[in-house]
Tab-separated table of C-alpha atoms and ligand atoms in Angstrom:
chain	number	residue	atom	x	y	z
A	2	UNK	CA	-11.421	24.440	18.825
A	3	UNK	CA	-8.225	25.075	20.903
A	4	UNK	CA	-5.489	22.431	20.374
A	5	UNK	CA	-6.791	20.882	17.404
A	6	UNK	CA	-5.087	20.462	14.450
A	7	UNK	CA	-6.194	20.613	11.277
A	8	UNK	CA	-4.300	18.330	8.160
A	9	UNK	CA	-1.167	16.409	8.789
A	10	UNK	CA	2.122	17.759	10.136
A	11	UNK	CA	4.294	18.019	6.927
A	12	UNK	CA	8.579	17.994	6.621
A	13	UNK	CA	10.230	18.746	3.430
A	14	UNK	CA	14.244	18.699	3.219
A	15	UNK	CA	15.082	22.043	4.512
A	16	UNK	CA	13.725	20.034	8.033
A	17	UNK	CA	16.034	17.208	7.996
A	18	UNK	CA	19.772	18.540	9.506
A	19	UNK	CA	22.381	15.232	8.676
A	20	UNK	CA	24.634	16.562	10.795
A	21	UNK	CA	22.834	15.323	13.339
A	22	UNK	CA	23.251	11.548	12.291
A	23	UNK	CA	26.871	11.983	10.395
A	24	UNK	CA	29.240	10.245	13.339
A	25	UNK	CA	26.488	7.216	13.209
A	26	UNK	CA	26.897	3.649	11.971
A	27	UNK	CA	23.544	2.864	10.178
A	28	UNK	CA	22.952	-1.485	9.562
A	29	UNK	CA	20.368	-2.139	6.777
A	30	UNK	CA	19.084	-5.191	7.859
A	31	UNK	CA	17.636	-6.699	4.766
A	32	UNK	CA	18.780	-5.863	1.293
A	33	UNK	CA	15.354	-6.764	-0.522
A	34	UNK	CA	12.932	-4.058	-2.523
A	35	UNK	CA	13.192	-1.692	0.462
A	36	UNK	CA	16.448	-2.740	1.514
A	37	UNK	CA	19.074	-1.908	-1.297
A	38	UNK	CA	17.211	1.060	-2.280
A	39	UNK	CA	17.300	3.216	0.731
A	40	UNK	CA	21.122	1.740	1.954
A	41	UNK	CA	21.958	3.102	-1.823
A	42	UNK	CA	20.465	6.515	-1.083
A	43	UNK	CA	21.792	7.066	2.606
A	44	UNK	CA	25.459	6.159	1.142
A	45	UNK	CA	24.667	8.774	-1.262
A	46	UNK	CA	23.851	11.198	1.480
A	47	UNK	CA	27.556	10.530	2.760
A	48	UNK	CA	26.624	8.443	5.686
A	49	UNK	CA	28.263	5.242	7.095
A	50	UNK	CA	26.426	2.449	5.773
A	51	UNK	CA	26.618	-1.745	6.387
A	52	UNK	CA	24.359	-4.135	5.543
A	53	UNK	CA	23.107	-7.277	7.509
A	54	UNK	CA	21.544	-10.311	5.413
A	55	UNK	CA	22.163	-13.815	5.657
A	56	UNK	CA	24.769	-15.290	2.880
A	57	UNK	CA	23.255	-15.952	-0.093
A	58	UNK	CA	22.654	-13.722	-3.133
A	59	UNK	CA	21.381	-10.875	-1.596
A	60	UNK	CA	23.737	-10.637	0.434
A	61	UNK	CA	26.490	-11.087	-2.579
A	62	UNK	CA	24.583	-7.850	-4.522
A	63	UNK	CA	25.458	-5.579	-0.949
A	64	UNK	CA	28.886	-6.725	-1.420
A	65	UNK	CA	29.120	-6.173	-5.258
A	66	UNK	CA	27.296	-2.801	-4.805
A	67	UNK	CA	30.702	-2.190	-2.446
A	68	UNK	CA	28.549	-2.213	0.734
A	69	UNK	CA	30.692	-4.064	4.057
A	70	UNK	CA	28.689	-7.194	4.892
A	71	UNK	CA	27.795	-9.019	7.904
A	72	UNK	CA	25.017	-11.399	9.451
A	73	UNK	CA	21.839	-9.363	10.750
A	74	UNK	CA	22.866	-10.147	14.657
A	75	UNK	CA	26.772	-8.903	13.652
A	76	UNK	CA	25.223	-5.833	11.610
A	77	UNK	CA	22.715	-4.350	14.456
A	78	UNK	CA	25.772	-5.017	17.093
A	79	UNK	CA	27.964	-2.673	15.220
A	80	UNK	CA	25.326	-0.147	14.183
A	81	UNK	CA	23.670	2.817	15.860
A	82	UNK	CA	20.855	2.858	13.793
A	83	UNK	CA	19.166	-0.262	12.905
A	84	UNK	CA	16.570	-0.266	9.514
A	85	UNK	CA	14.712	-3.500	9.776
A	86	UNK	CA	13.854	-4.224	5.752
A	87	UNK	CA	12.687	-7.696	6.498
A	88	UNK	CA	9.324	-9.007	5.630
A	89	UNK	CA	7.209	-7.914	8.204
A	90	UNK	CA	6.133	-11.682	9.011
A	91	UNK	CA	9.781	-12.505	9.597
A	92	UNK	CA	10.742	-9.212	11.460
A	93	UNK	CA	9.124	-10.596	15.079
A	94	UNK	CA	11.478	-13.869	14.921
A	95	UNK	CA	14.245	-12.229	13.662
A	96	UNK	CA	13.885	-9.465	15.800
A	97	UNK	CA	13.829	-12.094	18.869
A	98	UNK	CA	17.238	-14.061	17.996
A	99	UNK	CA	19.504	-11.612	16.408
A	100	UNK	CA	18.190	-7.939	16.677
A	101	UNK	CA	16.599	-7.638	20.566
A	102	UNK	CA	20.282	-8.695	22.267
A	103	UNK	CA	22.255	-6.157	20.570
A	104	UNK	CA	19.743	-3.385	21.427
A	105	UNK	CA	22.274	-0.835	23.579
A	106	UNK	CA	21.366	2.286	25.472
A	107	UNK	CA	20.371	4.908	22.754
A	108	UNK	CA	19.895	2.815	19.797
A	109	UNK	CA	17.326	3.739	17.141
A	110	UNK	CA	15.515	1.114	15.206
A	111	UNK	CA	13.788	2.422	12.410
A	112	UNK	CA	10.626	0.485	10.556
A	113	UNK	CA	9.260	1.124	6.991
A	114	UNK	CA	5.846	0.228	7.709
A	115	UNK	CA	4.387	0.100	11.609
A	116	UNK	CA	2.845	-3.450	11.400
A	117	UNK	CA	4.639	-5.229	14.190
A	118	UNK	CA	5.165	-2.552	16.875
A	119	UNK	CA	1.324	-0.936	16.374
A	120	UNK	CA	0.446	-4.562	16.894
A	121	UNK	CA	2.344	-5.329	19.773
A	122	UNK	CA	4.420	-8.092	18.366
A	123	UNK	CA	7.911	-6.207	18.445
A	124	UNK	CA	8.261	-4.654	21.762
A	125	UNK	CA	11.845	-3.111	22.449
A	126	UNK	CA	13.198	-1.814	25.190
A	127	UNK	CA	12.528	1.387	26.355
A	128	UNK	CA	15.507	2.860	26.176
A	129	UNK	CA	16.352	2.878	22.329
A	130	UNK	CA	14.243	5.007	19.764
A	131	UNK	CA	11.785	3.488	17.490
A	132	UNK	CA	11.099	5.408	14.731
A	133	UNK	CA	8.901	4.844	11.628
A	134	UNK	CA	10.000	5.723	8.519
A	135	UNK	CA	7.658	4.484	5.713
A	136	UNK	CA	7.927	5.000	1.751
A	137	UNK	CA	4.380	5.678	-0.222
A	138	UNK	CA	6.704	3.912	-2.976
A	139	UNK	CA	7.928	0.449	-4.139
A	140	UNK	CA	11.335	-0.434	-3.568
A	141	UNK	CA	13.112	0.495	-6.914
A	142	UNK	CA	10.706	3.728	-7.235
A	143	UNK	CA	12.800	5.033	-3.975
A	144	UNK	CA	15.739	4.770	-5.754
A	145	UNK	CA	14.518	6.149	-8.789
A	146	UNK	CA	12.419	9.183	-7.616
A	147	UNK	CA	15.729	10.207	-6.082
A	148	UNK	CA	18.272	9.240	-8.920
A	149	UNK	CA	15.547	11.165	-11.800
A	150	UNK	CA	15.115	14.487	-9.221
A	151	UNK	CA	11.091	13.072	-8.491
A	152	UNK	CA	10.906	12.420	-5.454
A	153	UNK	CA	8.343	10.604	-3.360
A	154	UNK	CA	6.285	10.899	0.117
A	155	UNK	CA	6.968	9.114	3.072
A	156	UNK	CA	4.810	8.739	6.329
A	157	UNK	CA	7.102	9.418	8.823
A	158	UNK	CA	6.783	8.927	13.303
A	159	UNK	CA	8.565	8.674	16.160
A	160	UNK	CA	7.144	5.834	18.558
A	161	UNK	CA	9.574	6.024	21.327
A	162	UNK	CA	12.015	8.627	22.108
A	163	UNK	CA	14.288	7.527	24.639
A	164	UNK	CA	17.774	9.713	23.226
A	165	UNK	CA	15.365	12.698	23.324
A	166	UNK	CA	16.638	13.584	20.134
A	167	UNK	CA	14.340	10.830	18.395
A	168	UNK	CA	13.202	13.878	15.918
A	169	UNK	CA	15.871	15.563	14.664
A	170	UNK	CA	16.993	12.105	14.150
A	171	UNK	CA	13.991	10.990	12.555
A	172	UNK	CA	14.676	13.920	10.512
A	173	UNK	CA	17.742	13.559	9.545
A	174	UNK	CA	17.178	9.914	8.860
A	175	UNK	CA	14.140	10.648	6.467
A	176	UNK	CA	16.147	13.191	4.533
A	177	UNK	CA	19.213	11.207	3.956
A	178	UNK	CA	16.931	8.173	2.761
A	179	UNK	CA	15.261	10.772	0.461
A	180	UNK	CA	11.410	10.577	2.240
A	181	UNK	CA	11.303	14.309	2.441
A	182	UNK	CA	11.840	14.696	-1.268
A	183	UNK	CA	8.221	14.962	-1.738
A	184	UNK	CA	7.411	15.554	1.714
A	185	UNK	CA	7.432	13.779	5.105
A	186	UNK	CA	4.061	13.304	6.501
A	187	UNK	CA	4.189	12.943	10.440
A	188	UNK	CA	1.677	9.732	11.396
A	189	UNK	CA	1.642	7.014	14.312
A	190	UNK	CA	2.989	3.647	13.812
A	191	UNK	CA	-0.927	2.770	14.364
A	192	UNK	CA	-2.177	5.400	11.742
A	193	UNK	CA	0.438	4.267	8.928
A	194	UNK	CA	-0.364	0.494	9.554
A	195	UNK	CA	-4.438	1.257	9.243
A	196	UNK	CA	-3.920	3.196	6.361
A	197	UNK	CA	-1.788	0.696	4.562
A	198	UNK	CA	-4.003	-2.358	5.655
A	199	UNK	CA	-6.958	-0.871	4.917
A	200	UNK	CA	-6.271	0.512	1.811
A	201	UNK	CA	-5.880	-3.042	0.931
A	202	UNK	CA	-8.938	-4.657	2.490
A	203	UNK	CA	-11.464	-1.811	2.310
A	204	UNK	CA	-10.661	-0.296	-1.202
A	205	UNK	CA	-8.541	-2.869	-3.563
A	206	UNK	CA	-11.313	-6.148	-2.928
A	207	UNK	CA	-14.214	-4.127	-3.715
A	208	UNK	CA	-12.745	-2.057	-6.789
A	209	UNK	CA	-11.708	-5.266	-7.882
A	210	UNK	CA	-14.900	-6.888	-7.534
A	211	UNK	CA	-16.806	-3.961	-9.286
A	212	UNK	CA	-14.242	-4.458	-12.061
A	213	UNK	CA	-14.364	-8.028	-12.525
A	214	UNK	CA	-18.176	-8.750	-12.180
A	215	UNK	CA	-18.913	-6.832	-15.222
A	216	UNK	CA	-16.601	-8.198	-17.204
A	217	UNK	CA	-18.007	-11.354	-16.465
A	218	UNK	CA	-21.655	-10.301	-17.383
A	219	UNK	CA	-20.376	-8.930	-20.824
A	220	UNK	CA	-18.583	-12.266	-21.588
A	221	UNK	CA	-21.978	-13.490	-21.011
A	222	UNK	CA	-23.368	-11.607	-22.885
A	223	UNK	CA	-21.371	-12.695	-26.289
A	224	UNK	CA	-18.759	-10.084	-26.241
A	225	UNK	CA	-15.411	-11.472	-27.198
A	226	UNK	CA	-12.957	-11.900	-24.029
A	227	UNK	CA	-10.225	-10.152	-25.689
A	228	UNK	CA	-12.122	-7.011	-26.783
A	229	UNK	CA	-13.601	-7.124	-23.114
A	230	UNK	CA	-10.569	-7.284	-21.287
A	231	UNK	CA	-8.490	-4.666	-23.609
A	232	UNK	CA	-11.531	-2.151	-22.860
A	233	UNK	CA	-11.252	-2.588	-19.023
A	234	UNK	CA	-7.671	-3.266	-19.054
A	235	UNK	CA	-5.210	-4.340	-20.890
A	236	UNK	CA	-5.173	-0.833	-23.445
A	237	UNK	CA	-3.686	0.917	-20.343
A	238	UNK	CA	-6.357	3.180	-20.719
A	239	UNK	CA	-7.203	3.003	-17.094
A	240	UNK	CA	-3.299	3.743	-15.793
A	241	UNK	CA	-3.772	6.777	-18.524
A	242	UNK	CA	-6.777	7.675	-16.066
A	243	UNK	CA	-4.539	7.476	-12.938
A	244	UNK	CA	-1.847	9.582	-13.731
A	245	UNK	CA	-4.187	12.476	-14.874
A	246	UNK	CA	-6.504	12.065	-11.701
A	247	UNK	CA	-2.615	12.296	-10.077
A	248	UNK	CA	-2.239	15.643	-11.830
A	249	UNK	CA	-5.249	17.481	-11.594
A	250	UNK	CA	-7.421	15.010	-9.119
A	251	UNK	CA	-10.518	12.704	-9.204
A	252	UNK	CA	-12.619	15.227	-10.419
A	253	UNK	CA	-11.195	18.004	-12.082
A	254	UNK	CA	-9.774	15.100	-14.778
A	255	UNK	CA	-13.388	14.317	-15.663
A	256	UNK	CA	-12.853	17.411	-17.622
A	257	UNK	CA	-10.243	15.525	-20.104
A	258	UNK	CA	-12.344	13.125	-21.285
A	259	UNK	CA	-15.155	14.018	-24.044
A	260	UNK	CA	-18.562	15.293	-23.712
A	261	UNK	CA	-20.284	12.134	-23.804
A	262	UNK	CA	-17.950	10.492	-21.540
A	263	UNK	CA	-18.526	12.945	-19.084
A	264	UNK	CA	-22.299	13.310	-19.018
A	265	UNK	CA	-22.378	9.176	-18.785
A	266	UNK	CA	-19.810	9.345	-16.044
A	267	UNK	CA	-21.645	12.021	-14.268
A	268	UNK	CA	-25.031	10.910	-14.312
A	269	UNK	CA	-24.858	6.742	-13.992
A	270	UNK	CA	-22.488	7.599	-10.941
A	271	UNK	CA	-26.015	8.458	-9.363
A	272	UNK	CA	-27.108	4.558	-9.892
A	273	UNK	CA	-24.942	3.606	-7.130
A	274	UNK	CA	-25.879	6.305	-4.211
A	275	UNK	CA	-28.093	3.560	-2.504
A	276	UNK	CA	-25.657	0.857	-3.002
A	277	UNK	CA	-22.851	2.545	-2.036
A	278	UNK	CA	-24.045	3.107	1.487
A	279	UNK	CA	-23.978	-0.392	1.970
A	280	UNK	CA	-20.545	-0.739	0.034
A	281	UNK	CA	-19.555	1.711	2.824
A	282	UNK	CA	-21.044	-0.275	5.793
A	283	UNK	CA	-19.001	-3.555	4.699
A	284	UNK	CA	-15.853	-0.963	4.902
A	285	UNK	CA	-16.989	-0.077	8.533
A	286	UNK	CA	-16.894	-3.117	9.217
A	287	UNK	CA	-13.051	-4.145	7.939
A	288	UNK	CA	-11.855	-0.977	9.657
A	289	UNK	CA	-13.097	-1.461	12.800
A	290	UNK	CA	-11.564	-5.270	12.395
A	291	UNK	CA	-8.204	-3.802	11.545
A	292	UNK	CA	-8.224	-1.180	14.338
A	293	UNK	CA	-9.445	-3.156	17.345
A	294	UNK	CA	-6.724	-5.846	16.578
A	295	UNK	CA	-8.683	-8.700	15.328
A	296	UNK	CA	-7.526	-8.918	11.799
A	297	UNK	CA	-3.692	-9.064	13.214
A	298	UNK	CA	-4.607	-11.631	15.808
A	299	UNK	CA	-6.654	-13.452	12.560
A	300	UNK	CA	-3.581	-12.999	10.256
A	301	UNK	CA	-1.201	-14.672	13.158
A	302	UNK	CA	-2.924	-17.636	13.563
A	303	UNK	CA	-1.014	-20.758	12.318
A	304	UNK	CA	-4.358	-21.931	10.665
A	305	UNK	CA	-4.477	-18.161	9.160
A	306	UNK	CA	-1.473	-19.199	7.071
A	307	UNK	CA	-2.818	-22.546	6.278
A	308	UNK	CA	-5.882	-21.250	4.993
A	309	UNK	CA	-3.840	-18.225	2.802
A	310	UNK	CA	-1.934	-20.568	1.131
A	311	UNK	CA	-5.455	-22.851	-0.261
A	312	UNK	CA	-7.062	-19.353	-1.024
A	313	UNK	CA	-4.419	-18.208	-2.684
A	314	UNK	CA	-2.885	-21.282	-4.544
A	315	UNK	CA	-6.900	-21.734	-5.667
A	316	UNK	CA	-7.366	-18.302	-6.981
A	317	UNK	CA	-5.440	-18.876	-10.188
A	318	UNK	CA	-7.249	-21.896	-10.823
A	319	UNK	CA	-10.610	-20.915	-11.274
A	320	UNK	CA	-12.592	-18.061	-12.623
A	321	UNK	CA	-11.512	-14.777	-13.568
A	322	UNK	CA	-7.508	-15.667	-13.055
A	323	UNK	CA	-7.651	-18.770	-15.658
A	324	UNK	CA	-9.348	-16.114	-17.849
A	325	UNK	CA	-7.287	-13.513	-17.759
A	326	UNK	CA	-4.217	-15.929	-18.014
A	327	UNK	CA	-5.489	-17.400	-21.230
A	328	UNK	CA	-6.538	-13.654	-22.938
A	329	UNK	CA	-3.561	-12.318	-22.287
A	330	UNK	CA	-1.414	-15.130	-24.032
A	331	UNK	CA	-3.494	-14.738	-26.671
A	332	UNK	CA	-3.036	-11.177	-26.791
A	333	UNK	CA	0.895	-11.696	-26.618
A	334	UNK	CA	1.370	-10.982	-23.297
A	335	UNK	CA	4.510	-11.749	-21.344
A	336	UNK	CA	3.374	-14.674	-19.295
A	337	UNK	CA	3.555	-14.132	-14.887
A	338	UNK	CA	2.757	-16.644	-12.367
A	339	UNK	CA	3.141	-14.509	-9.142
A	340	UNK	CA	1.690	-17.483	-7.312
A	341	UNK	CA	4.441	-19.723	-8.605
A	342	UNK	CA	6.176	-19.123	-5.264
A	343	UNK	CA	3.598	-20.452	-3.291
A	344	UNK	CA	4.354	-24.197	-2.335
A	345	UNK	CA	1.394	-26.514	-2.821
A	346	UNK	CA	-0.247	-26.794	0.676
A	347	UNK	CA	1.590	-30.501	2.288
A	348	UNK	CA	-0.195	-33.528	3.655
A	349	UNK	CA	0.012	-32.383	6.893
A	350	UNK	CA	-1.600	-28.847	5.814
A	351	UNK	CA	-4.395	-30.826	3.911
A	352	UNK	CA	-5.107	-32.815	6.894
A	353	UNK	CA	-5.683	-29.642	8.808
A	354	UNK	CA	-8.276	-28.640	5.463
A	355	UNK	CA	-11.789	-30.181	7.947
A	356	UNK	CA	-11.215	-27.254	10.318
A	357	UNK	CA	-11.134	-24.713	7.429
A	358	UNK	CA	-14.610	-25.983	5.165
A	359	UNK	CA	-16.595	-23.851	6.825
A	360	UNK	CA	-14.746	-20.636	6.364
A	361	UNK	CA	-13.449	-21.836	2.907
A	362	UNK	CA	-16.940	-22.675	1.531
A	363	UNK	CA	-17.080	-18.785	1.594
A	364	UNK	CA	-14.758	-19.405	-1.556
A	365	UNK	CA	-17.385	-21.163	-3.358
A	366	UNK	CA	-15.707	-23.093	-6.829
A	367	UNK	CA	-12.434	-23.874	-5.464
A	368	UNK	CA	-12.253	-27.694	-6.551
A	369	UNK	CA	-11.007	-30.101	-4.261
A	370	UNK	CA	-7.666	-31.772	-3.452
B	418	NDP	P1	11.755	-7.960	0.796
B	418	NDP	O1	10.890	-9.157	0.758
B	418	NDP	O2	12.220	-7.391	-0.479
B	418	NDP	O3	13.052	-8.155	1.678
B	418	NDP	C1	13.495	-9.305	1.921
B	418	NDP	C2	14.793	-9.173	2.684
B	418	NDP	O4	14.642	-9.932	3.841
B	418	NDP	C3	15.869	-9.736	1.831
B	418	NDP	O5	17.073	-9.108	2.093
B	418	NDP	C4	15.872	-11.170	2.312
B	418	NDP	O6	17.146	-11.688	2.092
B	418	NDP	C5	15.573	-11.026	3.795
B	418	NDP	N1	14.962	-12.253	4.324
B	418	NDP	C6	13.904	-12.932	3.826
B	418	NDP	N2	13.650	-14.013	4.566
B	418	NDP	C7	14.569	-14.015	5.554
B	418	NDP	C8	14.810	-14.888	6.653
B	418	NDP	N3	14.046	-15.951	6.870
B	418	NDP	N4	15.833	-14.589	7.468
B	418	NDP	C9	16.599	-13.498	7.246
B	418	NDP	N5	16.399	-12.638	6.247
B	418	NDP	C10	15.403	-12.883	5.410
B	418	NDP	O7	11.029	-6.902	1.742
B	418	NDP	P2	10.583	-5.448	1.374
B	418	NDP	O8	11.786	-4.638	1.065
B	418	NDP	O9	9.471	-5.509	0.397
B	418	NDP	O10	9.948	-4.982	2.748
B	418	NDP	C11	10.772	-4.549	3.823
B	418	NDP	C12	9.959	-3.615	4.692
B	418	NDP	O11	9.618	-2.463	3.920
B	418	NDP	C13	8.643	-4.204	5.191
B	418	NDP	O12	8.422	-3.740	6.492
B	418	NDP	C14	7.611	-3.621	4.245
B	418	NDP	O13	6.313	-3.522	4.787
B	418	NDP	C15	8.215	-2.234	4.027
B	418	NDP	N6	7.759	-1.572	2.818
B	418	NDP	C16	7.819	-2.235	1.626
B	418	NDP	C17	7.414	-1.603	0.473
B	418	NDP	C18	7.533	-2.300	-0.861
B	418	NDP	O14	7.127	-1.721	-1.845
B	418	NDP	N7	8.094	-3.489	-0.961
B	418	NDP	C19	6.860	-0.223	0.498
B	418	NDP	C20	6.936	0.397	1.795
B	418	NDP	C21	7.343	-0.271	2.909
B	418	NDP	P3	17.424	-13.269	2.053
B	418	NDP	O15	16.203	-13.948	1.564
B	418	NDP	O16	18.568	-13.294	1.155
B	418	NDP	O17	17.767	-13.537	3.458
């Protein structure tokens, strides 16, 4: 078939020219996860490097890590490159008071993850570049992969090219912030955000679900939690399974385990042919959600939020988070509330709770307030 391409466009480091990008002023706007990791590697790279935050104590770690400071607004008006590291719920307001005015003739923004412009809720002029530069890797892991020689993948785009240079910048930007190390995969800012979102939606709910419904039924059944949740968990046999399927695959690591293992793995995995059809139809489904828009024009709603924040605040109050809470203290495990950030929903939000019954009866259990 003329013209089609098979497999992804990949760049490794031998692509990435920082000559290209050494006379530039680069503004990490942001010094979170994302943030302080790549502004640490590009300095390394022996590029020009200032970082835009508001003043509190992220802000005092860029200056103690010997990075010049300024507000985001000050930072992108000195900068030619731009790297927005802000939470991508934040990055459309901040984008509209102290980013969009500063945005000069030949500019290049640069995004770790696509959200906001594949969604249409950044939209920049058209004459600066926007380029996508995304880590497969937490924050600290991009510093480091880089720092212990392992190197990590990055999806990599260019969504506007206005300098006409957009990809030997992109390039050159990628390298520097060490997302060729691995390799440099080139995707869309709409491809990136699908994969990332549905990853989440389509894969982590139901492998969580398949996990925590049997655990359930063996509690049920008289086993003791702890011995329960050490097999399916907590021995950190499963992250043993991960890194081998990560060095020889999903199937070929099938091989390590023993004989029994393997015949039970192999043959009860033909129990769930039928089911998994219809496993596969409810992932249809949340794709073609994500990709026609919907799910970003769900998550943006005001109520959206409102609703999050009784889901969420909820979920460690009943069922299988109150469980695992209690086994692991009595395992000796170090105690996390991840949810501890989340405010209690406000009058004013509990007022709003009539319009959301319906949709949070779906979350059947959640007691009331
Ligand atoms: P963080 O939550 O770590 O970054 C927060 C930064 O934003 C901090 O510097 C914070 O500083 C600043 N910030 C927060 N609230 C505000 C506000 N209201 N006004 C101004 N600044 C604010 O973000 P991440 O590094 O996790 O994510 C950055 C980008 O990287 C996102 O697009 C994300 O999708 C992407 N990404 C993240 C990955 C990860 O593993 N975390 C992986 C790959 C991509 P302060 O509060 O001091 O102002």
């Amino acid at each position: 078939m003329e013209g089609f391409e098979v497999g992804a466009r990949l760049y490794y480091e031998k692509d990435g020219d920082l000559s290209k990008i050494k006379e530039k002023t680069i503004a990490i706007c942001g010094y979170g996860n994302q943030g302080r990791s790549q502004a640490l590697n590009l300095r390394d790279a022996g590029l020009t490097v200032i970082v835009g935050n508001r003043p509190d104590e992220y802000r005092a770690r860029a200056k103690s890590d010997g990075f010049q400071t300024y507000d985001i607004s000050e930072a992108s008006q000195l900068a030619d490159v731009i790297f927005i590291l802000l939470p991508d719920e934040l990055q459309e307001i901040i984008y509209r008071k102290e980013i969009e005015k500063n945005l000069k003739e030949n500019k290049v923004l640069v995004f770790a993850h696509g959200y906001n412009i594949a969604f249409g809720l950044i939209i920049p002029p058209n004459n600066i570049d926007i380029l996508l530069i995304a880590p497969r890797m937490i924050g600290i892991g991009v510093r480091e992969c880089i720092l212990n020689g392992e190197g990590y993948f990055s999806f990599i785009g260019v969504h506007q090219n206005a300098s006409g240079k957009a990809k030997e910048i992109l390039l050159a930007l990628s390298k520097a912030v060490g997302g060729l190390s691995k390799a440099g995969i080139e995707v869309t800012f709409e491809q990136e955000t699908i994969l990332d979102l549905f990853t989440e939606q389509g894969f982590g709910p139901a492998s969580s679900q398949i996990m925590m419904k049997p655990i359930d039924l063996l509690i049920e059944e008289g086993y003791p939690e702890e011995a329960v949740l050490i097999e399916f968990i907590l021995s950190g046999n499963m992250k043993y399974a991960f890194n081998q399927m990560l060095k020889c695959g999903i199937i070929e690591q099938i091989g390590l385990l023993d004989q029994q293992s393997q015949y039970g793995l192999l043959t009860r995995g033909l129990r769930y042919k039928d089911i998994i059809f219809e496993i596969l139809e409810i992932q249809k489904g949340i794709l073609n959600h994500i990709e026609s828009g919907a799910f970003s024009i769900e998550w943006e709603k005001r109520l959206t939020k409102i609703k999050f924040k009784f889901i969420k605040l909820m979920s460690s109050k009943v069922g299988f988070g109150p469980l695992e809470k209690r086994v692991r203290k009595n395992l000796g495990f170090p105690e996390v509330d991840l949810w501890a950030e989340t405010p209690y929903p406000t009058m004013k939000e509990i007022s709003v709770k009539q319009e959301l019954i319906k949709e949070l009866e779906e979350f059947k259990g959640y007691p009331e307030f």
